[in-house]
PDB file of C-alpha atoms in Angstrom:
ATOM      1  CA  ILE A   1      13.376   7.187   4.143  1.00 65.00           C
ATOM      2  CA  LEU A   2      13.608   4.951   1.120  1.00 79.00           C
ATOM      3  CA  ASN A   3      13.071   6.495  -2.348  1.00 89.00           C
ATOM      4  CA  VAL A   4      10.667   4.632  -4.556  1.00 95.00           C
ATOM      5  CA  GLU A   5       9.972   6.505  -7.789  1.00 96.00           C
ATOM      6  CA  GLN A   6       7.212   5.855 -10.134  1.00 97.00           C
ATOM      7  CA  SER A   7       6.989   7.406 -13.724  1.00 96.00           C
ATOM      8  CA  PRO A   8       5.134   8.761 -15.400  1.00 95.00           C
ATOM      9  CA  GLN A   9       2.924  10.134 -12.608  1.00 94.00           C
ATOM     10  CA  SER A  10      -0.176   9.988 -14.805  1.00 95.00           C
ATOM     11  CA  LEU A  11      -0.988   8.982 -18.388  1.00 95.00           C
ATOM     12  CA  HIS A  12      -3.978   8.917 -20.736  1.00 97.00           C
ATOM     13  CA  VAL A  13      -4.141   5.800 -23.030  1.00 97.00           C
ATOM     14  CA  GLN A  14      -6.472   5.205 -25.929  1.00 97.00           C
ATOM     15  CA  GLU A  15      -8.606   2.055 -25.637  1.00 97.00           C
ATOM     16  CA  GLY A  16      -6.728  -0.803 -27.204  1.00 97.00           C
ATOM     17  CA  ASP A  17      -3.312   0.747 -26.897  1.00 97.00           C
ATOM     18  CA  SER A  18      -0.617  -0.885 -24.818  1.00 96.00           C
ATOM     19  CA  THR A  19       1.306   1.066 -22.273  1.00 96.00           C
ATOM     20  CA  ASN A  20       4.012   0.633 -19.631  1.00 95.00           C
ATOM     21  CA  PHE A  21       5.374   2.441 -16.649  1.00 94.00           C
ATOM     22  CA  THR A  22       8.439   2.318 -14.400  1.00 97.00           C
ATOM     23  CA  CYS A  23       9.076   1.811 -10.727  1.00 98.00           C
ATOM     24  CA  SER A  24      12.643   2.663  -9.533  1.00 97.00           C
ATOM     25  CA  PHE A  25      13.868   1.471  -6.106  1.00 96.00           C
ATOM     26  CA  PRO A  26      17.131   1.004  -4.171  1.00 93.00           C
ATOM     27  CA  SER A  27      19.162  -1.765  -5.608  1.00 87.00           C
ATOM     28  CA  SER A  28      20.717  -2.820  -2.312  1.00 86.00           C
ATOM     29  CA  ASN A  29      19.188  -4.988   0.429  1.00 85.00           C
ATOM     30  CA  PHE A  30      16.400  -6.169  -1.902  1.00 90.00           C
ATOM     31  CA  TYR A  31      13.721  -8.455  -0.499  1.00 92.00           C
ATOM     32  CA  ALA A  32      10.705  -8.091  -2.644  1.00 95.00           C
ATOM     33  CA  LEU A  33       8.927  -5.690  -4.941  1.00 97.00           C
ATOM     34  CA  HIS A  34       5.094  -5.375  -4.905  1.00 97.00           C
ATOM     35  CA  TRP A  35       2.622  -4.008  -7.492  1.00 98.00           C
ATOM     36  CA  TYR A  36      -0.934  -3.014  -6.525  1.00 98.00           C
ATOM     37  CA  ARG A  37      -3.949  -1.814  -8.503  1.00 97.00           C
ATOM     38  CA  TRP A  38      -6.016   0.866  -6.817  1.00 96.00           C
ATOM     39  CA  GLU A  39      -9.314   1.939  -8.080  1.00 95.00           C
ATOM     40  CA  THR A  40     -11.052   5.145  -6.993  1.00 90.00           C
ATOM     41  CA  ALA A  41     -13.165   4.631  -3.821  1.00 89.00           C
ATOM     42  CA  LYS A  42     -11.656   1.204  -3.193  1.00 92.00           C
ATOM     43  CA  SER A  43      -8.698  -0.194  -1.398  1.00 93.00           C
ATOM     44  CA  PRO A  44      -5.368  -1.380  -3.085  1.00 96.00           C
ATOM     45  CA  GLU A  45      -5.454  -4.913  -4.407  1.00 97.00           C
ATOM     46  CA  ALA A  46      -2.307  -6.957  -5.115  1.00 97.00           C
ATOM     47  CA  LEU A  47      -1.250  -7.657  -8.591  1.00 97.00           C
ATOM     48  CA  PHE A  48       2.234  -9.189  -8.183  1.00 97.00           C
ATOM     49  CA  VAL A  49       4.939  -9.842  -5.565  1.00 96.00           C
ATOM     50  CA  MET A  50       8.356 -10.447  -7.144  1.00 96.00           C
ATOM     51  CA  THR A  51      11.381 -11.597  -5.278  1.00 94.00           C
ATOM     52  CA  LEU A  52      13.961 -12.708  -7.876  1.00 94.00           C
ATOM     53  CA  ASN A  53      15.989 -10.765 -10.344  1.00 94.00           C
ATOM     54  CA  GLY A  54      14.554 -11.408 -13.847  1.00 94.00           C
ATOM     55  CA  ASP A  55      11.157 -12.365 -12.473  1.00 94.00           C
ATOM     56  CA  GLU A  56       8.333 -11.925 -14.952  1.00 97.00           C
ATOM     57  CA  LYS A  57       4.747 -12.148 -13.864  1.00 97.00           C
ATOM     58  CA  LYS A  58       1.478 -12.023 -15.760  1.00 97.00           C
ATOM     59  CA  LYS A  59      -2.166 -11.640 -14.820  1.00 96.00           C
ATOM     60  CA  GLY A  60      -4.394 -11.350 -17.790  1.00 95.00           C
ATOM     61  CA  ARG A  61      -3.264  -8.470 -19.908  1.00 96.00           C
ATOM     62  CA  ILE A  62      -1.055  -6.987 -17.183  1.00 97.00           C
ATOM     63  CA  SER A  63       2.464  -8.154 -16.741  1.00 98.00           C
ATOM     64  CA  ALA A  64       5.556  -7.060 -14.800  1.00 98.00           C
ATOM     65  CA  THR A  65       9.322  -7.517 -14.973  1.00 98.00           C
ATOM     66  CA  LEU A  66      11.971  -7.049 -12.254  1.00 97.00           C
ATOM     67  CA  ASN A  67      15.643  -5.995 -12.392  1.00 97.00           C
ATOM     68  CA  THR A  68      17.003  -5.977  -8.871  1.00 95.00           C
ATOM     69  CA  LYS A  69      20.594  -5.282  -9.960  1.00 94.00           C
ATOM     70  CA  GLU A  70      19.694  -1.908 -11.440  1.00 95.00           C
ATOM     71  CA  GLY A  71      16.638  -1.310  -9.206  1.00 95.00           C
ATOM     72  CA  TYR A  72      13.689  -1.045 -11.523  1.00 96.00           C
ATOM     73  CA  SER A  73      10.503  -2.831 -12.457  1.00 98.00           C
ATOM     74  CA  TYR A  74       8.243  -2.251 -15.431  1.00 98.00           C
ATOM     75  CA  LEU A  75       4.484  -2.787 -15.500  1.00 98.00           C
ATOM     76  CA  TYR A  76       2.870  -3.433 -18.887  1.00 97.00           C
ATOM     77  CA  ILE A  77      -0.790  -3.251 -19.850  1.00 97.00           C
ATOM     78  CA  LYS A  78      -1.499  -4.776 -23.260  1.00 97.00           C
ATOM     79  CA  GLY A  79      -4.563  -3.670 -25.199  1.00 97.00           C
ATOM     80  CA  SER A  80      -5.841  -1.276 -22.504  1.00 97.00           C
ATOM     81  CA  GLN A  81      -9.511  -1.318 -21.640  1.00 97.00           C
ATOM     82  CA  PRO A  82     -11.561   1.258 -19.645  1.00 95.00           C
ATOM     83  CA  GLU A  83     -11.641  -1.081 -16.698  1.00 95.00           C
ATOM     84  CA  ASP A  84      -7.851  -0.775 -16.488  1.00 96.00           C
ATOM     85  CA  SER A  85      -8.262   2.834 -15.359  1.00 97.00           C
ATOM     86  CA  ALA A  86      -6.790   2.972 -11.888  1.00 97.00           C
ATOM     87  CA  THR A  87      -3.687   4.024 -10.028  1.00 97.00           C
ATOM     88  CA  TYR A  88      -0.906   1.421 -10.066  1.00 97.00           C
ATOM     89  CA  LEU A  89       1.287   1.345  -6.887  1.00 97.00           C
ATOM     90  CA  CYS A  90       4.689  -0.214  -6.526  1.00 97.00           C
ATOM     91  CA  ALA A  91       6.187  -0.924  -3.070  1.00 96.00           C
ATOM     92  CA  PHE A  92       9.586  -1.920  -2.117  1.00 95.00           C
ATOM     93  CA  TYR A  93       9.915  -4.346   0.816  1.00 94.00           C
ATOM     94  CA  TYR A  94      12.925  -3.609   2.963  1.00 89.00           C
ATOM     95  CA  GLY A  95      12.475  -6.105   5.693  1.00 87.00           C
ATOM     96  CA  ASN A  96      10.483  -6.839   8.957  1.00 83.00           C
ATOM     97  CA  ASN A  97       6.961  -6.147   7.313  1.00 83.00           C
ATOM     98  CA  ARG A  98       7.984  -2.606   6.209  1.00 90.00           C
ATOM     99  CA  LEU A  99       6.969  -1.486   2.703  1.00 93.00           C
ATOM    100  CA  ALA A 100       7.973   1.851   1.053  1.00 94.00           C
ATOM    101  CA  PHE A 101       5.328   2.881  -1.557  1.00 96.00           C
ATOM    102  CA  GLY A 102       5.752   5.010  -4.596  1.00 96.00           C
ATOM    103  CA  LYS A 103       3.292   7.714  -5.379  1.00 96.00           C
ATOM    104  CA  GLY A 104       1.631   5.650  -8.154  1.00 96.00           C
ATOM    105  CA  ASN A 105       1.029   5.713 -11.837  1.00 96.00           C
ATOM    106  CA  GLN A 106      -2.433   7.067 -12.547  1.00 96.00           C
ATOM    107  CA  VAL A 107      -3.820   5.571 -15.778  1.00 97.00           C
ATOM    108  CA  VAL A 108      -6.919   6.817 -17.598  1.00 97.00           C
ATOM    109  CA  VAL A 109      -8.099   4.710 -20.543  1.00 97.00           C
ATOM    110  CA  ILE A 110     -10.078   6.738 -23.040  1.00 96.00           C
ATOM    111  CA  PRO A 111     -12.819   4.788 -24.795  1.00 93.00           C
TER     112      PRO A 111
ATOM    113  CA  ASN B   1     -14.169 -14.411   5.151  1.00 78.00           C
ATOM    114  CA  ALA B   2     -14.648 -10.688   5.725  1.00 85.00           C
ATOM    115  CA  GLY B   3     -10.884 -10.028   5.120  1.00 95.00           C
ATOM    116  CA  VAL B   4      -9.672  -6.775   6.679  1.00 97.00           C
ATOM    117  CA  THR B   5     -12.281  -4.569   8.189  1.00 97.00           C
ATOM    118  CA  GLN B   6     -11.890  -1.035   9.419  1.00 98.00           C
ATOM    119  CA  THR B   7     -14.220   1.193  11.572  1.00 97.00           C
ATOM    120  CA  PRO B   8     -15.301   3.906  11.394  1.00 97.00           C
ATOM    121  CA  LYS B   9     -15.394   4.728   7.610  1.00 97.00           C
ATOM    122  CA  PHE B  10     -15.533   8.430   8.298  1.00 97.00           C
ATOM    123  CA  GLN B  11     -14.730  10.557  11.339  1.00 97.00           C
ATOM    124  CA  VAL B  12     -14.492  14.270  12.126  1.00 97.00           C
ATOM    125  CA  LEU B  13     -12.471  15.262  15.208  1.00 97.00           C
ATOM    126  CA  LYS B  14     -11.667  18.553  16.836  1.00 97.00           C
ATOM    127  CA  THR B  15      -8.040  19.426  17.539  1.00 98.00           C
ATOM    128  CA  GLY B  16      -6.875  17.802  20.774  1.00 97.00           C
ATOM    129  CA  GLN B  17      -9.502  14.994  20.815  1.00 97.00           C
ATOM    130  CA  SER B  18      -8.355  11.420  20.943  1.00 96.00           C
ATOM    131  CA  MET B  19      -9.796   8.402  19.231  1.00 96.00           C
ATOM    132  CA  THR B  20      -9.129   4.883  18.215  1.00 98.00           C
ATOM    133  CA  LEU B  21      -9.350   3.542  14.603  1.00 98.00           C
ATOM    134  CA  GLN B  22     -10.246  -0.107  14.663  1.00 98.00           C
ATOM    135  CA  CYS B  23      -8.777  -2.795  12.369  1.00 98.00           C
ATOM    136  CA  ALA B  24      -9.535  -6.419  12.397  1.00 98.00           C
ATOM    137  CA  GLN B  25      -8.749  -9.420  10.026  1.00 97.00           C
ATOM    138  CA  ASP B  26     -10.024 -12.856   9.999  1.00 96.00           C
ATOM    139  CA  MET B  27      -7.381 -14.544   7.958  1.00 96.00           C
ATOM    140  CA  ASN B  28      -5.147 -15.446  10.914  1.00 95.00           C
ATOM    141  CA  HIS B  29      -2.328 -13.209   9.511  1.00 95.00           C
ATOM    142  CA  GLU B  30       0.580 -12.507  11.764  1.00 94.00           C
ATOM    143  CA  TYR B  31       1.648  -9.295  10.053  1.00 95.00           C
ATOM    144  CA  MET B  32      -0.411  -6.081  10.229  1.00 96.00           C
ATOM    145  CA  SER B  33       0.277  -2.504   9.288  1.00 96.00           C
ATOM    146  CA  TRP B  34      -1.207   0.961   9.439  1.00 98.00           C
ATOM    147  CA  TYR B  35      -0.655   3.393   6.508  1.00 97.00           C
ATOM    148  CA  ARG B  36      -1.817   6.928   5.810  1.00 97.00           C
ATOM    149  CA  GLN B  37      -2.638   8.271   2.380  1.00 96.00           C
ATOM    150  CA  ASP B  38      -2.222  12.043   1.777  1.00 95.00           C
ATOM    151  CA  PRO B  39      -2.640  13.836  -1.604  1.00 90.00           C
ATOM    152  CA  GLY B  40       0.554  13.776  -3.689  1.00 87.00           C
ATOM    153  CA  MET B  41       2.172  11.236  -1.336  1.00 90.00           C
ATOM    154  CA  GLY B  42       2.521   7.517  -1.517  1.00 88.00           C
ATOM    155  CA  LEU B  43       1.110   5.338   1.276  1.00 94.00           C
ATOM    156  CA  ARG B  44       3.273   5.882   4.347  1.00 96.00           C
ATOM    157  CA  LEU B  45       3.805   3.424   7.098  1.00 95.00           C
ATOM    158  CA  ILE B  46       2.799   4.483  10.486  1.00 97.00           C
ATOM    159  CA  HIS B  47       3.214   1.452  12.736  1.00 97.00           C
ATOM    160  CA  TYR B  48       3.482  -2.240  12.058  1.00 96.00           C
ATOM    161  CA  SER B  49       3.192  -5.552  13.940  1.00 95.00           C
ATOM    162  CA  VAL B  50       4.830  -8.970  13.237  1.00 94.00           C
ATOM    163  CA  GLY B  51       2.626 -10.842  15.737  1.00 94.00           C
ATOM    164  CA  ALA B  52       0.569 -10.432  18.927  1.00 94.00           C
ATOM    165  CA  GLY B  53       2.382  -8.449  21.459  1.00 95.00           C
ATOM    166  CA  ILE B  54       4.988  -7.152  18.942  1.00 96.00           C
ATOM    167  CA  THR B  55       4.705  -3.720  17.359  1.00 96.00           C
ATOM    168  CA  ASP B  56       7.272  -1.249  15.926  1.00 96.00           C
ATOM    169  CA  GLN B  57       7.335   2.210  14.382  1.00 96.00           C
ATOM    170  CA  GLY B  58       7.143   2.838  10.708  1.00 94.00           C
ATOM    171  CA  GLU B  59       8.030   6.014   8.766  1.00 93.00           C
ATOM    172  CA  VAL B  60       5.614   8.493  10.327  1.00 96.00           C
ATOM    173  CA  PRO B  61       4.791   7.269  13.876  1.00 97.00           C
ATOM    174  CA  ASN B  62       4.489  10.577  15.834  1.00 96.00           C
ATOM    175  CA  GLY B  63       1.140  11.239  17.362  1.00 96.00           C
ATOM    176  CA  TYR B  64      -0.027   7.605  17.048  1.00 98.00           C
ATOM    177  CA  ASN B  65       0.030   4.608  19.306  1.00 97.00           C
ATOM    178  CA  VAL B  66      -0.791   0.975  18.608  1.00 98.00           C
ATOM    179  CA  SER B  67      -1.022  -2.278  20.446  1.00 96.00           C
ATOM    180  CA  ARG B  68      -1.587  -5.884  19.311  1.00 97.00           C
ATOM    181  CA  SER B  69      -3.155  -7.991  22.075  1.00 97.00           C
ATOM    182  CA  THR B  70      -4.725 -10.515  19.755  1.00 97.00           C
ATOM    183  CA  THR B  71      -3.818 -11.852  16.289  1.00 96.00           C
ATOM    184  CA  GLU B  72      -7.048 -10.485  14.890  1.00 97.00           C
ATOM    185  CA  ASP B  73      -6.999  -6.829  16.052  1.00 98.00           C
ATOM    186  CA  PHE B  74      -4.652  -3.921  15.492  1.00 98.00           C
ATOM    187  CA  PRO B  75      -6.171  -0.636  16.691  1.00 98.00           C
ATOM    188  CA  LEU B  76      -4.554   2.726  15.993  1.00 98.00           C
ATOM    189  CA  ARG B  77      -4.899   5.422  18.589  1.00 98.00           C
ATOM    190  CA  LEU B  78      -4.581   9.087  17.956  1.00 97.00           C
ATOM    191  CA  LEU B  79      -3.560  10.690  21.316  1.00 92.00           C
ATOM    192  CA  SER B  80      -4.328  14.276  20.655  1.00 96.00           C
ATOM    193  CA  ALA B  81      -5.571  14.910  17.162  1.00 97.00           C
ATOM    194  CA  ALA B  82      -4.026  17.682  15.027  1.00 97.00           C
ATOM    195  CA  PRO B  83      -5.091  18.986  11.659  1.00 97.00           C
ATOM    196  CA  SER B  84      -1.856  17.443  10.116  1.00 97.00           C
ATOM    197  CA  GLN B  85      -3.384  14.040  10.882  1.00 97.00           C
ATOM    198  CA  THR B  86      -6.302  14.663   8.452  1.00 97.00           C
ATOM    199  CA  SER B  87      -5.815  11.777   6.079  1.00 97.00           C
ATOM    200  CA  VAL B  88      -7.143   8.470   4.944  1.00 97.00           C
ATOM    201  CA  TYR B  89      -5.954   5.602   7.019  1.00 98.00           C
ATOM    202  CA  PHE B  90      -5.540   2.058   5.689  1.00 98.00           C
ATOM    203  CA  CYS B  91      -4.904  -1.059   7.690  1.00 98.00           C
ATOM    204  CA  ALA B  92      -3.329  -4.013   6.017  1.00 97.00           C
ATOM    205  CA  SER B  93      -2.417  -7.605   6.849  1.00 96.00           C
ATOM    206  CA  SER B  94      -0.283 -10.328   5.303  1.00 95.00           C
ATOM    207  CA  GLU B  95       0.549 -13.913   5.980  1.00 92.00           C
ATOM    208  CA  ARG B  96       4.349 -13.640   6.002  1.00 84.00           C
ATOM    209  CA  GLY B  97       5.183  -9.900   5.977  1.00 81.00           C
ATOM    210  CA  GLY B  98       6.606  -8.261   2.876  1.00 83.00           C
ATOM    211  CA  VAL B  99       7.231 -11.402   0.853  1.00 87.00           C
ATOM    212  CA  ASN B 100       3.423 -11.931   0.708  1.00 90.00           C
ATOM    213  CA  GLU B 101       0.814  -9.615  -0.678  1.00 94.00           C
ATOM    214  CA  GLN B 102      -0.762  -7.161   1.553  1.00 95.00           C
ATOM    215  CA  PHE B 103      -4.545  -7.239   2.086  1.00 97.00           C
ATOM    216  CA  PHE B 104      -5.944  -3.784   2.666  1.00 97.00           C
ATOM    217  CA  GLY B 105      -8.992  -2.694   4.575  1.00 97.00           C
ATOM    218  CA  PRO B 106     -11.494  -0.170   3.060  1.00 96.00           C
ATOM    219  CA  GLY B 107      -9.927   2.810   4.820  1.00 97.00           C
ATOM    220  CA  THR B 108     -11.022   5.401   7.318  1.00 97.00           C
ATOM    221  CA  ARG B 109     -11.250   9.061   6.211  1.00 97.00           C
ATOM    222  CA  LEU B 110     -10.401  11.276   9.136  1.00 98.00           C
ATOM    223  CA  THR B 111     -10.771  15.011   9.198  1.00 98.00           C
ATOM    224  CA  VAL B 112      -9.363  16.964  12.110  1.00 97.00           C
ATOM    225  CA  LEU B 113     -10.727  20.550  12.476  1.00 97.00           C
TER     226      LEU B 113
END
């Protein structure tokens, strides 16, 4: 069983503040790292799939970086808005359509 | 496109009963997977398929069977339901496996009494 760790588990952010959280994964046999956004009562939706060391991806106010050599990825939210409240999942792809998910970073943006 | 659909949305079973959770996708994706979501746990892979006729076990396969007779459908069978199988089940599909994003269905909430 692969160990994918996300920290912090939950955080409260004031509206307008920026925040970031971490996903740690095995640094060997890397194929890809996924980030998903999961709102309550919905299903997870993809934010990013990153495959190369040093990858940086951006979607609106959300961005992510990837370090495959040391086995971590950061997700950043700039200028948090209430609609950013969700759980953010990272998943490590270890081949043959198998993803190992972390437990998620639960974000609550306080208006 | 409907994307990934799952039925039923909710189900209550008694211990020992069997049932099939249905999953279908209309995006012509080769890769499909079943996950379960339990409180305090990440999504855990039950079974996956890399094409019609090809399935394999994931992280937590015990008590579940799958088959993939068509590209569109990937049903999950509970052989003899146990309370430990109370969970939310998600089906997902992707175009080329883990190097592409997964598209998730709406989930099935299963309670086993």
